[in-house]
Tab-separated table of C-alpha atoms in Angstrom:
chain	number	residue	atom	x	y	z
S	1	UNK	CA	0.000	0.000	0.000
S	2	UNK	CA	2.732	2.734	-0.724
S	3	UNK	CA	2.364	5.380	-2.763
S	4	UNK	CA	4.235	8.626	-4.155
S	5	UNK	CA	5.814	6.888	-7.094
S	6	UNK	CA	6.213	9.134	-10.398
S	7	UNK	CA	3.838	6.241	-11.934
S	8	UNK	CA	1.586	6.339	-9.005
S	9	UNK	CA	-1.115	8.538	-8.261
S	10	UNK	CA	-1.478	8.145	-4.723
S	11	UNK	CA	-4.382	5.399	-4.538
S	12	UNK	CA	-4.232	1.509	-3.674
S	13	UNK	CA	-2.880	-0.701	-6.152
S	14	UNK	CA	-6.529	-2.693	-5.875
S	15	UNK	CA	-8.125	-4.128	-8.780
S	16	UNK	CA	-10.743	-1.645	-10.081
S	17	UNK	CA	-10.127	1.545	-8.052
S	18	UNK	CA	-10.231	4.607	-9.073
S	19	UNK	CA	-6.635	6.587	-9.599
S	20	UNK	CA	-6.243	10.203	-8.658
S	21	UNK	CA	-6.351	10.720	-12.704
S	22	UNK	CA	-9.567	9.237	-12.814
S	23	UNK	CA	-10.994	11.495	-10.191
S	24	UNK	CA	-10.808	15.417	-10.423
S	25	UNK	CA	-8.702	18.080	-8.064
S	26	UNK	CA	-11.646	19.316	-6.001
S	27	UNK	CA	-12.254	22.892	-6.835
S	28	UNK	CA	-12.093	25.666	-3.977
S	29	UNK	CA	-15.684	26.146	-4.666
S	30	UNK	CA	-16.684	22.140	-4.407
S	31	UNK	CA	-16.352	19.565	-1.503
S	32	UNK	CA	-15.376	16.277	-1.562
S	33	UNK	CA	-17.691	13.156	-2.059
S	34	UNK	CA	-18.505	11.740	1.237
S	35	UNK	CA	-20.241	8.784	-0.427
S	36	UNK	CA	-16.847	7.553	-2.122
S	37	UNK	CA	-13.372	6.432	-1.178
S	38	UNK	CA	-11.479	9.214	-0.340
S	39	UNK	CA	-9.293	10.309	-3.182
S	40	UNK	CA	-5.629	10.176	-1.701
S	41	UNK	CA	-2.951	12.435	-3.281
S	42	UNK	CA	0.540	11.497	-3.082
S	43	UNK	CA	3.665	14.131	-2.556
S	44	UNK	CA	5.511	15.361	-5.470
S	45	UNK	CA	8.594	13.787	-6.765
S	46	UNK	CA	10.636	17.012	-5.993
S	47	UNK	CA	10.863	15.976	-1.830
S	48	UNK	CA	12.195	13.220	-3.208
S	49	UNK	CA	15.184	14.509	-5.134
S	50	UNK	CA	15.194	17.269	-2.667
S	51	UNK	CA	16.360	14.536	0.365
S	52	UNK	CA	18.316	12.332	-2.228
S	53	UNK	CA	20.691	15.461	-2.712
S	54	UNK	CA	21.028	16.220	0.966
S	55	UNK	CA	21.298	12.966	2.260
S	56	UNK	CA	24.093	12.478	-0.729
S	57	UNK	CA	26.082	15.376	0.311
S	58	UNK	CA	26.104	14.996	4.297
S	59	UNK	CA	26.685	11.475	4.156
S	60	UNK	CA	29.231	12.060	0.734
S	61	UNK	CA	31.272	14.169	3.373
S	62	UNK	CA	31.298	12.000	6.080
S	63	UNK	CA	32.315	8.874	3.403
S	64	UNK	CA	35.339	11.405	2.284
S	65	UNK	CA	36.326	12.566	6.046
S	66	UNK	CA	36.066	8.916	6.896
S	67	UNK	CA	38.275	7.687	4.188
S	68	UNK	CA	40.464	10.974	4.508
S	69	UNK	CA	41.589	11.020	8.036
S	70	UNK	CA	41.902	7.285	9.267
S	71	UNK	CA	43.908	6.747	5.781
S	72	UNK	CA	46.100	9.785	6.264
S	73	UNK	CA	46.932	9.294	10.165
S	74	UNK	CA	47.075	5.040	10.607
S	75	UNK	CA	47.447	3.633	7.081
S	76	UNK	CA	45.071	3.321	3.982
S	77	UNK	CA	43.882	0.221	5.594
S	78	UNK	CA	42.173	1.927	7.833
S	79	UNK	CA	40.753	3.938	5.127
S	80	UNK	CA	38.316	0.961	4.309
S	81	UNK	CA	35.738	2.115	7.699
S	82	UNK	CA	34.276	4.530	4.857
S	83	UNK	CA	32.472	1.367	3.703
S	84	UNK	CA	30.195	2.548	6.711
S	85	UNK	CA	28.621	5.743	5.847
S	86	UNK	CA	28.953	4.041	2.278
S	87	UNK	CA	26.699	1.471	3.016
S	88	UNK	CA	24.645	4.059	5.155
S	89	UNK	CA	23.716	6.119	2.305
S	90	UNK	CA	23.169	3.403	-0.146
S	91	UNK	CA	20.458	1.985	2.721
S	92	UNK	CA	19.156	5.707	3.309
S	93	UNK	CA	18.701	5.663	-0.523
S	94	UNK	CA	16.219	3.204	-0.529
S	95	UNK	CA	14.234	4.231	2.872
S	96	UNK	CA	14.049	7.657	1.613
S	97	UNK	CA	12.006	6.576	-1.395
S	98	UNK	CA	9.811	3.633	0.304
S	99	UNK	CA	9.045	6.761	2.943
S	100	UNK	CA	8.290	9.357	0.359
S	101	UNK	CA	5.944	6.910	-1.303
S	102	UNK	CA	4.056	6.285	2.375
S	103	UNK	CA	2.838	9.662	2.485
S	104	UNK	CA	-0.618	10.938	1.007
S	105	UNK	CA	-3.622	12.625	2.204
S	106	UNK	CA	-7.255	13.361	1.413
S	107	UNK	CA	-9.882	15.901	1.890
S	108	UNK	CA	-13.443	14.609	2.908
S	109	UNK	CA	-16.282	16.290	3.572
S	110	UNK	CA	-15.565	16.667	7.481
S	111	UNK	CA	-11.846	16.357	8.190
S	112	UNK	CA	-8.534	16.181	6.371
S	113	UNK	CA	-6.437	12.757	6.405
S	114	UNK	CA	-3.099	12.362	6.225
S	115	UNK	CA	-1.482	8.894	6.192
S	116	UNK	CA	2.287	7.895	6.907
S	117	UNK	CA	4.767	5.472	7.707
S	118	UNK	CA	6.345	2.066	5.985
S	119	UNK	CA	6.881	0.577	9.802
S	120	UNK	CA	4.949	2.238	11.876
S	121	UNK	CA	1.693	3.435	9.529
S	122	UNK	CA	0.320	6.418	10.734
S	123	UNK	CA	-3.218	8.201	10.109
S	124	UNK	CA	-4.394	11.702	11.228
S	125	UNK	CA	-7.580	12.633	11.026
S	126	UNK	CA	-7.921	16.141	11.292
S	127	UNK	CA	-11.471	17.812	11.145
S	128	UNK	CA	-11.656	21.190	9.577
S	129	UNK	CA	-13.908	22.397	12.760
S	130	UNK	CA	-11.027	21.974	15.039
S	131	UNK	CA	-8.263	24.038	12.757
S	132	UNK	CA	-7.014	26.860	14.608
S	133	UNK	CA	-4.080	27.693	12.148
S	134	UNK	CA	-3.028	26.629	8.644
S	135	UNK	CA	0.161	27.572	7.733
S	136	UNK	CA	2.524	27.310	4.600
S	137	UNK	CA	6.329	27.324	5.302
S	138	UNK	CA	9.326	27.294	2.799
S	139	UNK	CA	12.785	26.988	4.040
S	140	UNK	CA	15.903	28.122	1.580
S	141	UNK	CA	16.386	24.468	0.718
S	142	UNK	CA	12.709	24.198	-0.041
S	143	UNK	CA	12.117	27.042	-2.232
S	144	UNK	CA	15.283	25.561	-4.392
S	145	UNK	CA	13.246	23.068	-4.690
S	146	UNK	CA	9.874	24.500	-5.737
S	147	UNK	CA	8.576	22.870	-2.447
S	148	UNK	CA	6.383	24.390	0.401
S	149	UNK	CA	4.821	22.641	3.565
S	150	UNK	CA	1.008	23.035	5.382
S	151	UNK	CA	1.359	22.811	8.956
S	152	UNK	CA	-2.162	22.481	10.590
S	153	UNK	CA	-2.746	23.651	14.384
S	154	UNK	CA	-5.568	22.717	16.226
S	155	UNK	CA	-6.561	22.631	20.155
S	156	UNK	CA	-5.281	19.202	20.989
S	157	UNK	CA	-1.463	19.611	20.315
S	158	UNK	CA	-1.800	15.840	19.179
S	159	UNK	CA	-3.647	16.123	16.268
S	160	UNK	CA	-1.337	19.312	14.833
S	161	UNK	CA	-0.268	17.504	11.455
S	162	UNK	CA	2.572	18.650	9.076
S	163	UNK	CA	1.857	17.547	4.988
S	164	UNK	CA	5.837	18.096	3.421
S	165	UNK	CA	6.951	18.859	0.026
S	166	UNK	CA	3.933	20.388	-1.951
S	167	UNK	CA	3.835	22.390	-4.666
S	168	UNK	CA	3.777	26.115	-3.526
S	169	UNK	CA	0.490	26.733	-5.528
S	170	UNK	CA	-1.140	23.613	-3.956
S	171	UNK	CA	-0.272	24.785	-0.888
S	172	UNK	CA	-1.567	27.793	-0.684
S	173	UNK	CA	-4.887	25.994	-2.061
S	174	UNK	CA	-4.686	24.062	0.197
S	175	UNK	CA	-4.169	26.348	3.026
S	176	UNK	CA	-6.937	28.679	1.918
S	177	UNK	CA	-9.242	25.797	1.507
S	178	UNK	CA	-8.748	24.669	5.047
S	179	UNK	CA	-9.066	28.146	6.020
S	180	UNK	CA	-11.887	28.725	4.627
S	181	UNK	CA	-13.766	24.870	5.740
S	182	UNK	CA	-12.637	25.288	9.446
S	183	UNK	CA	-14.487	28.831	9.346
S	184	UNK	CA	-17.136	27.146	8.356
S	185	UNK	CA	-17.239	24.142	10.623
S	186	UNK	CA	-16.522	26.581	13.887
S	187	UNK	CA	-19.039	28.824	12.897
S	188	UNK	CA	-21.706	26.162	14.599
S	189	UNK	CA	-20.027	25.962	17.864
C-alpha cells in the first residue's frame, strides 16, 4: 500500500479503483464526495530529489572525512571504515524513497487525512472544525526546490499535522481551503 511513485497517483494498487487521474482536483468552490473512497494524493517527486541530494552530500562528506583522516593518520587500511557511511547512504537511498511513497492525504467532507509510515503506519484525522491555524512554510532548501509545507494547528497539540513537500500553488490551495472549511465548521459551535 505505498504510494508517491512518479507512476503512481497516490491510490491503492486494488483491482478496479479509481486513480487520482480518474478522479478530479476538487475545486475551492466544491467539496469532496462523502459517499466515495477518499481520493488520496501522493507528494511530489521534488521531496524526493530534494532529500536524495542532501542525504548524498552529508553522508558524501562524512564517506570522504572517513576515508580521509583514518587513511592519512594510521594507514590506507584503515581507510576501508568509509564502507560505513557508504553502506549508510546506499540503505538511506532506498528508505528515503519507500518513505516518500508512504505519504498521502485526502480531503473529505468533514476532516482532512493524512497517512504515513512504511513501519509504523500512521493516520491523522484532522477535522476542519477543530483548525485553529493553517500555515505554509518554505525553508531556503525548499524554495530551491519549488517545495512548500502546510502545517495544521488545532486545540489538541496531538492532532497538529505537518503535509511536506507540496507544490507552492497547492499549498496555498490548500491552506486557503482549510481556512476557509474550518471557518465554516466553527461557525456552529
Amino acid at each position: 500500500m505505498e504510494t508517491g511513485s512518479p507512476h503512481d497517483t497516490g491510490t491503492a494498487d486494488a483491482p478496479g479503483t479509481p486513480t487520482a487521474a480518474d478522479v478530479p482536483a476538487p475545486d475551492a468552490g466544491t467539496e469532496p464526495d462523502i459517499s466515495a473512497e477518499p481520493a488520496w494524493r501522493a507528494l511530489p517527486p521534488g521531496l524526493l530529489t530534494m532529500r536524495r541530494l542532501l542525504l548524498v552530500v552529508w553522508l558524501g562528506l562524512l564517506t570522504l572525512a572517513t576515508a580521509l583522516v583514518p587513511g592519512l593518520l594510521a594507514g590506507p587500511a584503515w581507510g576501508a571504515f568509509a564502507v560505513l557511511p557508504l553502506a549508510l547512504l546506499l540503505w538511506g537511498w532506498v528508505m528515503l524513497e519507500r518513505n516518500w511513497r508512504s505519504w498521502r492525504y485526502a480531503e473529505r467532507a468533514d476532516d482532512l487525512l493524512i497517512s504515513r509510515g512504511v513501519l509504523w503506519h500512521e493516520e491523522t484525522v484532522v477535522p476542519y472544525g477543530r483548525m485553529q491555524l493553517v500555515e505554509v512554510t518554505s525553508g531556503p532548501v525548499e524554495r530551491h526546490f519549488g517545495l512548500a509545507s502546510v502545517q495544521l494547528h488545532t486545540a489538541a497539540a496531538a492532532t497538529d499535522a505537518t503535509i511536506p513537500g507540496l507544490d507552492p500553488a497547492e499549498a496555498e490551495r490548500l491552506r486557503d481551503r482549510l481556512t476557509e472549511l474550518g471557518e465554516a465548521r466553527s461557525a456552529g459551535l
